[in-house]
Amino acid sequence: MPILNKDMTLCISLSARPSNNGTRFHNHLYEQLNLNWIYKAFAPTNLEQAIAGVRGLGIRGCAISMPYKEDVIALVDEMDPSAKAIDSVNTIVNTEGRLKAYNTDYTAIEQLLATNKVPTSYSVLVQGAGGMAKATVAALRDAGFADVTVIARNEVAGRALADQYGFRWQEALDGGTADLIINVTPIGMAGGAEADALAFPREAIDAAQVVFDVVALPAETPLIKAARAAGKPVITGAEVATIQALEQFVLYTGVRPTAGQVRAAEEFMRAQ
């Protein structure tokens, strides 16, 4: 990484509980590609002030994580179709003070469902109704999944999300099972109150054909560990993090790294 200098381009991330995933991934690619850029994670105390800082300081890119993916919409100038279609933002690109919002979470979910060849005939339980859940449910609908239930304690948010895509909503699992179970809540996230909790009960894990946890930190969440122990195929939040971060990198820099460069950055990210 170059020594800090006045010409260096800055990108940041905003999250209630920042991790080093994006920081390590982006900075490793900057170094490989000899770019005079730097990436830093922040936990804002005031989202509106933070976004004003992005605009006022000429910060090129800003990744948005839980719980700001919807709140940030009112603070940007333009919504790319990838974000507008699901009312959820995970990426902001600053071009001469104009902030345009995107969503690369959708791209990551879409790619992982396809590359893992998850049958669209599978029944699906999606737990969560926030910004990441919107990207997940939209990707499921667009991939052709029809038997999808959104599990959310917040009836307003959960029912609205399910209705938008023609799916079902229910408040709690109540012993329900499905072929594909997806956690899109902070349950199992490092540093949280439920860091050691299972996002789905063991009977749901045992009944599933595929287990998907979008939580990226730790890479092996309690849900992923339990699924592996039960011999289930898994899709991890670390995989989501790599794909969505790569697409952010391209939006920020205009450069698409080679597959080898991405693998090296991913290995560096996971080696923390």
PDB file of C-alpha atoms in Angstrom:
ATOM      1  CA  MET A   1       0.000   0.000   0.000  1.00  0.00           C
ATOM      2  CA  PRO A   2       1.366   3.465  -0.844  1.00  0.00           C
ATOM      3  CA  ILE A   3       2.364   5.815   1.950  1.00  0.00           C
ATOM      4  CA  LEU A   4      -0.539   8.108   2.793  1.00  0.00           C
ATOM      5  CA  ASN A   5      -0.490  11.140   0.549  1.00  0.00           C
ATOM      6  CA  LYS A   6      -2.711  14.016  -0.515  1.00  0.00           C
ATOM      7  CA  ASP A   7      -3.592  12.426  -3.853  1.00  0.00           C
ATOM      8  CA  MET A   8      -4.815   9.155  -2.351  1.00  0.00           C
ATOM      9  CA  THR A   9      -8.432   8.193  -3.123  1.00  0.00           C
ATOM     10  CA  LEU A  10     -10.481   7.150  -0.088  1.00  0.00           C
ATOM     11  CA  CYS A  11     -13.304   4.608   0.088  1.00  0.00           C
ATOM     12  CA  ILE A  12     -15.105   3.692   3.297  1.00  0.00           C
ATOM     13  CA  SER A  13     -17.768   1.445   4.778  1.00  0.00           C
ATOM     14  CA  LEU A  14     -20.499   2.357   7.255  1.00  0.00           C
ATOM     15  CA  SER A  15     -21.867  -0.286   9.610  1.00  0.00           C
ATOM     16  CA  ALA A  16     -23.156  -0.547  13.149  1.00  0.00           C
ATOM     17  CA  ARG A  17     -20.659  -3.368  13.712  1.00  0.00           C
ATOM     18  CA  PRO A  18     -17.797  -2.971  11.209  1.00  0.00           C
ATOM     19  CA  SER A  19     -15.599  -5.908  10.301  1.00  0.00           C
ATOM     20  CA  ASN A  20     -12.227  -6.022   8.567  1.00  0.00           C
ATOM     21  CA  ASN A  21     -13.595  -8.015   5.613  1.00  0.00           C
ATOM     22  CA  GLY A  22     -14.024  -5.117   3.201  1.00  0.00           C
ATOM     23  CA  THR A  23     -10.968  -3.304   4.499  1.00  0.00           C
ATOM     24  CA  ARG A  24      -8.702  -6.269   3.842  1.00  0.00           C
ATOM     25  CA  PHE A  25     -10.310  -7.222   0.519  1.00  0.00           C
ATOM     26  CA  HIS A  26     -10.220  -3.765  -1.058  1.00  0.00           C
ATOM     27  CA  ASN A  27      -6.812  -2.723   0.267  1.00  0.00           C
ATOM     28  CA  HIS A  28      -5.270  -5.990  -0.909  1.00  0.00           C
ATOM     29  CA  LEU A  29      -6.610  -5.381  -4.417  1.00  0.00           C
ATOM     30  CA  TYR A  30      -5.366  -1.778  -4.367  1.00  0.00           C
ATOM     31  CA  GLU A  31      -1.909  -3.094  -3.550  1.00  0.00           C
ATOM     32  CA  GLN A  32      -1.986  -5.817  -6.218  1.00  0.00           C
ATOM     33  CA  LEU A  33      -3.102  -3.309  -8.857  1.00  0.00           C
ATOM     34  CA  ASN A  34      -0.741  -0.555  -7.661  1.00  0.00           C
ATOM     35  CA  LEU A  35      -3.611   1.876  -7.069  1.00  0.00           C
ATOM     36  CA  ASN A  36      -3.103   4.953  -4.907  1.00  0.00           C
ATOM     37  CA  TRP A  37      -6.274   4.203  -2.938  1.00  0.00           C
ATOM     38  CA  ILE A  38      -7.137   3.295   0.651  1.00  0.00           C
ATOM     39  CA  TYR A  39     -10.221   1.769   2.307  1.00  0.00           C
ATOM     40  CA  LYS A  40     -11.352   2.264   5.923  1.00  0.00           C
ATOM     41  CA  ALA A  41     -14.327   0.989   7.944  1.00  0.00           C
ATOM     42  CA  PHE A  42     -16.385   3.236  10.235  1.00  0.00           C
ATOM     43  CA  ALA A  43     -19.239   2.905  12.741  1.00  0.00           C
ATOM     44  CA  PRO A  44     -21.083   6.221  12.346  1.00  0.00           C
ATOM     45  CA  THR A  45     -22.765   7.889  15.283  1.00  0.00           C
ATOM     46  CA  ASN A  46     -24.881   9.981  12.910  1.00  0.00           C
ATOM     47  CA  LEU A  47     -25.688   8.595   9.452  1.00  0.00           C
ATOM     48  CA  GLU A  48     -26.756  11.916   7.943  1.00  0.00           C
ATOM     49  CA  GLN A  49     -23.505  13.576   9.011  1.00  0.00           C
ATOM     50  CA  ALA A  50     -21.490  10.618   7.732  1.00  0.00           C
ATOM     51  CA  ILE A  51     -23.051  10.814   4.265  1.00  0.00           C
ATOM     52  CA  ALA A  52     -22.552  14.578   4.237  1.00  0.00           C
ATOM     53  CA  GLY A  53     -18.891  13.830   4.908  1.00  0.00           C
ATOM     54  CA  VAL A  54     -18.755  11.444   1.951  1.00  0.00           C
ATOM     55  CA  ARG A  55     -20.052  14.225  -0.270  1.00  0.00           C
ATOM     56  CA  GLY A  56     -18.087  17.094   1.251  1.00  0.00           C
ATOM     57  CA  LEU A  57     -14.731  15.328   1.515  1.00  0.00           C
ATOM     58  CA  GLY A  58     -14.845  13.756  -1.930  1.00  0.00           C
ATOM     59  CA  ILE A  59     -14.826  10.187  -0.628  1.00  0.00           C
ATOM     60  CA  ARG A  60     -15.164   8.106  -3.780  1.00  0.00           C
ATOM     61  CA  GLY A  61     -17.027   5.056  -2.531  1.00  0.00           C
ATOM     62  CA  CYS A  62     -19.061   4.090   0.496  1.00  0.00           C
ATOM     63  CA  ALA A  63     -20.268   0.599   1.392  1.00  0.00           C
ATOM     64  CA  ILE A  64     -23.451   0.473   3.467  1.00  0.00           C
ATOM     65  CA  SER A  65     -24.192  -2.363   5.900  1.00  0.00           C
ATOM     66  CA  MET A  66     -26.748  -3.189   8.593  1.00  0.00           C
ATOM     67  CA  PRO A  67     -28.779  -1.302   9.717  1.00  0.00           C
ATOM     68  CA  TYR A  68     -28.439   1.601   7.265  1.00  0.00           C
ATOM     69  CA  LYS A  69     -29.402   0.060   3.911  1.00  0.00           C
ATOM     70  CA  GLU A  70     -32.830   1.662   3.859  1.00  0.00           C
ATOM     71  CA  ASP A  71     -32.222   4.798   5.941  1.00  0.00           C
ATOM     72  CA  VAL A  72     -29.538   6.005   3.539  1.00  0.00           C
ATOM     73  CA  ILE A  73     -31.965   6.220   0.594  1.00  0.00           C
ATOM     74  CA  ALA A  74     -33.147   9.698   1.579  1.00  0.00           C
ATOM     75  CA  LEU A  75     -29.543  10.967   1.642  1.00  0.00           C
ATOM     76  CA  VAL A  76     -28.429  10.141  -1.916  1.00  0.00           C
ATOM     77  CA  ASP A  77     -29.059  11.947  -5.211  1.00  0.00           C
ATOM     78  CA  GLU A  78     -29.796   9.016  -7.513  1.00  0.00           C
ATOM     79  CA  MET A  79     -30.828   5.381  -7.217  1.00  0.00           C
ATOM     80  CA  ASP A  80     -29.472   2.858  -9.700  1.00  0.00           C
ATOM     81  CA  PRO A  81     -32.118   0.307 -10.785  1.00  0.00           C
ATOM     82  CA  SER A  82     -30.285  -2.354  -8.740  1.00  0.00           C
ATOM     83  CA  ALA A  83     -31.118  -0.402  -5.566  1.00  0.00           C
ATOM     84  CA  LYS A  84     -34.368   1.248  -6.607  1.00  0.00           C
ATOM     85  CA  ALA A  85     -36.055  -2.042  -7.462  1.00  0.00           C
ATOM     86  CA  ILE A  86     -35.685  -3.315  -3.900  1.00  0.00           C
ATOM     87  CA  ASP A  87     -35.463  -0.059  -1.910  1.00  0.00           C
ATOM     88  CA  SER A  88     -32.166  -1.126  -0.398  1.00  0.00           C
ATOM     89  CA  VAL A  89     -28.651   0.311  -0.766  1.00  0.00           C
ATOM     90  CA  ASN A  90     -25.286  -1.273  -0.049  1.00  0.00           C
ATOM     91  CA  THR A  91     -23.048   0.905  -2.237  1.00  0.00           C
ATOM     92  CA  ILE A  92     -22.695   4.634  -2.890  1.00  0.00           C
ATOM     93  CA  VAL A  93     -20.481   6.068  -5.615  1.00  0.00           C
ATOM     94  CA  ASN A  94     -19.521   9.742  -5.368  1.00  0.00           C
ATOM     95  CA  THR A  95     -18.881  11.447  -8.711  1.00  0.00           C
ATOM     96  CA  GLU A  96     -17.938  15.101  -8.185  1.00  0.00           C
ATOM     97  CA  GLY A  97     -20.288  15.459  -5.238  1.00  0.00           C
ATOM     98  CA  ARG A  98     -23.224  13.571  -6.747  1.00  0.00           C
ATOM     99  CA  LEU A  99     -24.073  10.392  -4.830  1.00  0.00           C
ATOM    100  CA  LYS A 100     -25.492   7.422  -6.733  1.00  0.00           C
ATOM    101  CA  ALA A 101     -26.711   4.354  -4.852  1.00  0.00           C
ATOM    102  CA  TYR A 102     -26.431   0.719  -5.970  1.00  0.00           C
ATOM    103  CA  ASN A 103     -27.064  -2.728  -4.532  1.00  0.00           C
ATOM    104  CA  THR A 104     -24.465  -5.434  -5.156  1.00  0.00           C
ATOM    105  CA  ASP A 105     -25.949  -7.768  -2.504  1.00  0.00           C
ATOM    106  CA  TYR A 106     -28.585  -8.813  -5.049  1.00  0.00           C
ATOM    107  CA  THR A 107     -25.844  -9.715  -7.543  1.00  0.00           C
ATOM    108  CA  ALA A 108     -24.063 -11.842  -4.953  1.00  0.00           C
ATOM    109  CA  ILE A 109     -27.183 -13.766  -3.925  1.00  0.00           C
ATOM    110  CA  GLU A 110     -28.188 -14.296  -7.560  1.00  0.00           C
ATOM    111  CA  GLN A 111     -24.747 -15.642  -8.494  1.00  0.00           C
ATOM    112  CA  LEU A 112     -24.486 -17.972  -5.501  1.00  0.00           C
ATOM    113  CA  LEU A 113     -27.903 -19.538  -6.076  1.00  0.00           C
ATOM    114  CA  ALA A 114     -26.876 -20.177  -9.689  1.00  0.00           C
ATOM    115  CA  THR A 115     -23.329 -21.442  -9.117  1.00  0.00           C
ATOM    116  CA  ASN A 116     -24.498 -23.780  -6.348  1.00  0.00           C
ATOM    117  CA  LYS A 117     -27.250 -25.043  -8.677  1.00  0.00           C
ATOM    118  CA  VAL A 118     -29.966 -24.731  -6.047  1.00  0.00           C
ATOM    119  CA  PRO A 119     -33.147 -26.143  -7.651  1.00  0.00           C
ATOM    120  CA  THR A 120     -35.851 -23.520  -8.064  1.00  0.00           C
ATOM    121  CA  SER A 121     -38.388 -26.197  -7.104  1.00  0.00           C
ATOM    122  CA  TYR A 122     -37.085 -26.092  -3.514  1.00  0.00           C
ATOM    123  CA  SER A 123     -39.259 -24.691  -0.761  1.00  0.00           C
ATOM    124  CA  VAL A 124     -37.539 -21.773   0.989  1.00  0.00           C
ATOM    125  CA  LEU A 125     -37.620 -20.162   4.429  1.00  0.00           C
ATOM    126  CA  VAL A 126     -36.043 -16.685   4.596  1.00  0.00           C
ATOM    127  CA  GLN A 127     -35.603 -15.320   8.102  1.00  0.00           C
ATOM    128  CA  GLY A 128     -35.412 -11.513   8.149  1.00  0.00           C
ATOM    129  CA  ALA A 129     -37.075  -8.473   6.578  1.00  0.00           C
ATOM    130  CA  GLY A 130     -34.393  -5.775   6.406  1.00  0.00           C
ATOM    131  CA  GLY A 131     -32.366  -4.429   3.514  1.00  0.00           C
ATOM    132  CA  MET A 132     -30.369  -7.620   2.920  1.00  0.00           C
ATOM    133  CA  ALA A 133     -33.565  -9.668   3.100  1.00  0.00           C
ATOM    134  CA  LYS A 134     -35.020  -7.512   0.317  1.00  0.00           C
ATOM    135  CA  ALA A 135     -32.051  -8.324  -1.918  1.00  0.00           C
ATOM    136  CA  THR A 136     -32.351 -12.018  -1.054  1.00  0.00           C
ATOM    137  CA  VAL A 137     -36.093 -12.298  -1.655  1.00  0.00           C
ATOM    138  CA  ALA A 138     -35.839 -10.354  -4.919  1.00  0.00           C
ATOM    139  CA  ALA A 139     -33.056 -12.663  -6.136  1.00  0.00           C
ATOM    140  CA  LEU A 140     -35.114 -15.725  -5.223  1.00  0.00           C
ATOM    141  CA  ARG A 141     -38.137 -14.418  -7.138  1.00  0.00           C
ATOM    142  CA  ASP A 142     -36.072 -13.474 -10.182  1.00  0.00           C
ATOM    143  CA  ALA A 143     -34.330 -16.868 -10.184  1.00  0.00           C
ATOM    144  CA  GLY A 144     -37.710 -18.608 -10.377  1.00  0.00           C
ATOM    145  CA  PHE A 145     -38.341 -19.774  -6.814  1.00  0.00           C
ATOM    146  CA  ALA A 146     -42.075 -19.860  -6.077  1.00  0.00           C
ATOM    147  CA  ASP A 147     -42.474 -21.576  -2.679  1.00  0.00           C
ATOM    148  CA  VAL A 148     -40.960 -18.942  -0.394  1.00  0.00           C
ATOM    149  CA  THR A 149     -41.951 -17.936   3.143  1.00  0.00           C
ATOM    150  CA  VAL A 150     -40.595 -14.812   4.843  1.00  0.00           C
ATOM    151  CA  ILE A 151     -40.173 -15.223   8.610  1.00  0.00           C
ATOM    152  CA  ALA A 152     -40.193 -11.878  10.437  1.00  0.00           C
ATOM    153  CA  ARG A 153     -41.363 -10.765  13.855  1.00  0.00           C
ATOM    154  CA  ASN A 154     -42.110  -7.313  12.453  1.00  0.00           C
ATOM    155  CA  GLU A 155     -45.443  -7.957  10.739  1.00  0.00           C
ATOM    156  CA  VAL A 156     -45.484  -4.684   8.818  1.00  0.00           C
ATOM    157  CA  ALA A 157     -42.031  -5.189   7.298  1.00  0.00           C
ATOM    158  CA  GLY A 158     -42.347  -8.938   6.876  1.00  0.00           C
ATOM    159  CA  ARG A 159     -45.779  -8.910   5.278  1.00  0.00           C
ATOM    160  CA  ALA A 160     -44.856  -6.004   2.983  1.00  0.00           C
ATOM    161  CA  LEU A 161     -41.734  -7.822   1.770  1.00  0.00           C
ATOM    162  CA  ALA A 162     -43.579 -11.085   1.171  1.00  0.00           C
ATOM    163  CA  ASP A 163     -46.508  -9.382  -0.569  1.00  0.00           C
ATOM    164  CA  GLN A 164     -44.215  -7.382  -2.847  1.00  0.00           C
ATOM    165  CA  TYR A 165     -42.828 -10.568  -4.384  1.00  0.00           C
ATOM    166  CA  GLY A 166     -45.915 -12.768  -4.150  1.00  0.00           C
ATOM    167  CA  PHE A 167     -44.672 -14.892  -1.268  1.00  0.00           C
ATOM    168  CA  ARG A 168     -45.989 -15.783   2.190  1.00  0.00           C
ATOM    169  CA  TRP A 169     -45.225 -14.185   5.548  1.00  0.00           C
ATOM    170  CA  GLN A 170     -45.351 -15.667   9.002  1.00  0.00           C
ATOM    171  CA  GLU A 171     -44.249 -14.294  12.333  1.00  0.00           C
ATOM    172  CA  ALA A 172     -42.282 -17.258  13.653  1.00  0.00           C
ATOM    173  CA  LEU A 173     -40.907 -20.583  12.461  1.00  0.00           C
ATOM    174  CA  ASP A 174     -43.349 -22.633  14.546  1.00  0.00           C
ATOM    175  CA  GLY A 175     -41.596 -25.860  13.671  1.00  0.00           C
ATOM    176  CA  GLY A 176     -41.560 -25.102   9.957  1.00  0.00           C
ATOM    177  CA  THR A 177     -38.998 -26.684   7.636  1.00  0.00           C
ATOM    178  CA  ALA A 178     -37.947 -26.171   4.019  1.00  0.00           C
ATOM    179  CA  ASP A 179     -35.481 -27.451   1.449  1.00  0.00           C
ATOM    180  CA  LEU A 180     -33.513 -24.188   1.517  1.00  0.00           C
ATOM    181  CA  ILE A 181     -33.200 -22.135   4.710  1.00  0.00           C
ATOM    182  CA  ILE A 182     -31.647 -18.672   4.619  1.00  0.00           C
ATOM    183  CA  ASN A 183     -30.673 -16.503   7.575  1.00  0.00           C
ATOM    184  CA  VAL A 184     -30.764 -12.791   6.788  1.00  0.00           C
ATOM    185  CA  THR A 185     -30.734 -11.532  10.384  1.00  0.00           C
ATOM    186  CA  PRO A 186     -27.859 -10.565  12.736  1.00  0.00           C
ATOM    187  CA  ILE A 187     -28.282 -13.864  14.613  1.00  0.00           C
ATOM    188  CA  GLY A 188     -24.857 -15.492  14.764  1.00  0.00           C
ATOM    189  CA  MET A 189     -22.965 -12.286  13.918  1.00  0.00           C
ATOM    190  CA  ALA A 190     -19.745 -11.755  15.872  1.00  0.00           C
ATOM    191  CA  GLY A 191     -19.993  -9.018  18.472  1.00  0.00           C
ATOM    192  CA  GLY A 192     -23.772  -9.113  18.727  1.00  0.00           C
ATOM    193  CA  ALA A 193     -26.046 -10.165  21.563  1.00  0.00           C
ATOM    194  CA  GLU A 194     -26.917 -13.381  19.669  1.00  0.00           C
ATOM    195  CA  ALA A 195     -23.430 -14.201  18.409  1.00  0.00           C
ATOM    196  CA  ASP A 196     -23.605 -17.765  19.739  1.00  0.00           C
ATOM    197  CA  ALA A 197     -27.230 -18.424  18.778  1.00  0.00           C
ATOM    198  CA  LEU A 198     -28.546 -20.659  16.009  1.00  0.00           C
ATOM    199  CA  ALA A 199     -30.626 -18.756  13.470  1.00  0.00           C
ATOM    200  CA  PHE A 200     -32.722 -21.879  12.779  1.00  0.00           C
ATOM    201  CA  PRO A 201     -33.572 -24.778  15.100  1.00  0.00           C
ATOM    202  CA  ARG A 202     -31.791 -28.064  14.563  1.00  0.00           C
ATOM    203  CA  GLU A 203     -34.905 -29.757  13.195  1.00  0.00           C
ATOM    204  CA  ALA A 204     -35.020 -27.161  10.386  1.00  0.00           C
ATOM    205  CA  ILE A 205     -31.312 -27.707   9.682  1.00  0.00           C
ATOM    206  CA  ASP A 206     -31.755 -31.486   9.618  1.00  0.00           C
ATOM    207  CA  ALA A 207     -34.684 -31.193   7.193  1.00  0.00           C
ATOM    208  CA  ALA A 208     -32.952 -28.755   4.829  1.00  0.00           C
ATOM    209  CA  GLN A 209     -31.194 -29.696   1.608  1.00  0.00           C
ATOM    210  CA  VAL A 210     -29.132 -26.464   1.567  1.00  0.00           C
ATOM    211  CA  VAL A 211     -28.313 -24.008   4.372  1.00  0.00           C
ATOM    212  CA  PHE A 212     -27.477 -20.383   3.534  1.00  0.00           C
ATOM    213  CA  ASP A 213     -26.298 -17.790   6.070  1.00  0.00           C
ATOM    214  CA  VAL A 214     -25.613 -14.273   4.783  1.00  0.00           C
ATOM    215  CA  VAL A 215     -23.759 -13.304   7.992  1.00  0.00           C
ATOM    216  CA  ALA A 216     -20.120 -12.817   6.940  1.00  0.00           C
ATOM    217  CA  LEU A 217     -18.422 -12.492  10.322  1.00  0.00           C
ATOM    218  CA  PRO A 218     -17.455 -14.996  11.465  1.00  0.00           C
ATOM    219  CA  ALA A 219     -17.042 -16.952   8.241  1.00  0.00           C
ATOM    220  CA  GLU A 220     -18.220 -20.053  10.131  1.00  0.00           C
ATOM    221  CA  THR A 221     -21.347 -18.912  11.985  1.00  0.00           C
ATOM    222  CA  PRO A 222     -23.134 -21.198  14.458  1.00  0.00           C
ATOM    223  CA  LEU A 223     -25.661 -21.983  11.708  1.00  0.00           C
ATOM    224  CA  ILE A 224     -22.970 -22.890   9.161  1.00  0.00           C
ATOM    225  CA  LYS A 225     -21.110 -25.018  11.723  1.00  0.00           C
ATOM    226  CA  ALA A 226     -24.299 -26.877  12.635  1.00  0.00           C
ATOM    227  CA  ALA A 227     -25.154 -27.413   8.970  1.00  0.00           C
ATOM    228  CA  ARG A 228     -21.702 -28.776   8.176  1.00  0.00           C
ATOM    229  CA  ALA A 229     -21.932 -31.100  11.180  1.00  0.00           C
ATOM    230  CA  ALA A 230     -25.254 -32.360   9.829  1.00  0.00           C
ATOM    231  CA  GLY A 231     -23.649 -32.993   6.426  1.00  0.00           C
ATOM    232  CA  LYS A 232     -25.599 -30.278   4.617  1.00  0.00           C
ATOM    233  CA  PRO A 233     -24.331 -28.249   1.651  1.00  0.00           C
ATOM    234  CA  VAL A 234     -23.810 -24.646   2.749  1.00  0.00           C
ATOM    235  CA  ILE A 235     -23.563 -21.180   1.219  1.00  0.00           C
ATOM    236  CA  THR A 236     -21.776 -18.717   3.483  1.00  0.00           C
ATOM    237  CA  GLY A 237     -21.865 -15.017   4.139  1.00  0.00           C
ATOM    238  CA  ALA A 238     -18.140 -14.908   3.390  1.00  0.00           C
ATOM    239  CA  GLU A 239     -18.969 -15.913  -0.181  1.00  0.00           C
ATOM    240  CA  VAL A 240     -21.599 -13.173  -0.345  1.00  0.00           C
ATOM    241  CA  ALA A 241     -19.065 -10.677   1.015  1.00  0.00           C
ATOM    242  CA  THR A 242     -16.509 -11.528  -1.676  1.00  0.00           C
ATOM    243  CA  ILE A 243     -18.877 -11.154  -4.617  1.00  0.00           C
ATOM    244  CA  GLN A 244     -20.594  -7.984  -3.438  1.00  0.00           C
ATOM    245  CA  ALA A 245     -17.224  -6.419  -2.515  1.00  0.00           C
ATOM    246  CA  LEU A 246     -15.801  -7.253  -5.947  1.00  0.00           C
ATOM    247  CA  GLU A 247     -18.720  -5.532  -7.672  1.00  0.00           C
ATOM    248  CA  GLN A 248     -18.253  -2.529  -5.367  1.00  0.00           C
ATOM    249  CA  PHE A 249     -14.562  -2.426  -6.263  1.00  0.00           C
ATOM    250  CA  VAL A 250     -15.443  -2.287  -9.964  1.00  0.00           C
ATOM    251  CA  LEU A 251     -17.995   0.497  -9.394  1.00  0.00           C
ATOM    252  CA  TYR A 252     -15.476   2.559  -7.405  1.00  0.00           C
ATOM    253  CA  THR A 253     -12.370   2.090  -9.548  1.00  0.00           C
ATOM    254  CA  GLY A 254     -13.631   1.146 -13.018  1.00  0.00           C
ATOM    255  CA  VAL A 255     -11.177  -1.772 -12.921  1.00  0.00           C
ATOM    256  CA  ARG A 256     -12.193  -5.450 -12.890  1.00  0.00           C
ATOM    257  CA  PRO A 257      -9.462  -7.585 -11.292  1.00  0.00           C
ATOM    258  CA  THR A 258      -8.528 -10.979 -12.693  1.00  0.00           C
ATOM    259  CA  ALA A 259      -9.913 -14.137 -11.106  1.00  0.00           C
ATOM    260  CA  GLY A 260      -6.472 -14.792  -9.593  1.00  0.00           C
ATOM    261  CA  GLN A 261      -6.304 -11.350  -8.039  1.00  0.00           C
ATOM    262  CA  VAL A 262      -9.780 -11.802  -6.548  1.00  0.00           C
ATOM    263  CA  ARG A 263      -8.811 -15.191  -5.094  1.00  0.00           C
ATOM    264  CA  ALA A 264      -5.713 -13.685  -3.507  1.00  0.00           C
ATOM    265  CA  ALA A 265      -7.741 -10.839  -1.986  1.00  0.00           C
ATOM    266  CA  GLU A 266     -10.362 -13.300  -0.723  1.00  0.00           C
ATOM    267  CA  GLU A 267      -7.702 -15.507   0.880  1.00  0.00           C
ATOM    268  CA  PHE A 268      -6.156 -12.452   2.512  1.00  0.00           C
ATOM    269  CA  MET A 269      -9.589 -11.331   3.772  1.00  0.00           C
ATOM    270  CA  ARG A 270     -10.341 -14.716   5.319  1.00  0.00           C
ATOM    271  CA  ALA A 271      -6.902 -15.099   6.910  1.00  0.00           C
ATOM    272  CA  GLN A 272      -7.622 -12.471   9.579  1.00  0.00           C
TER     273      GLN A 272
END
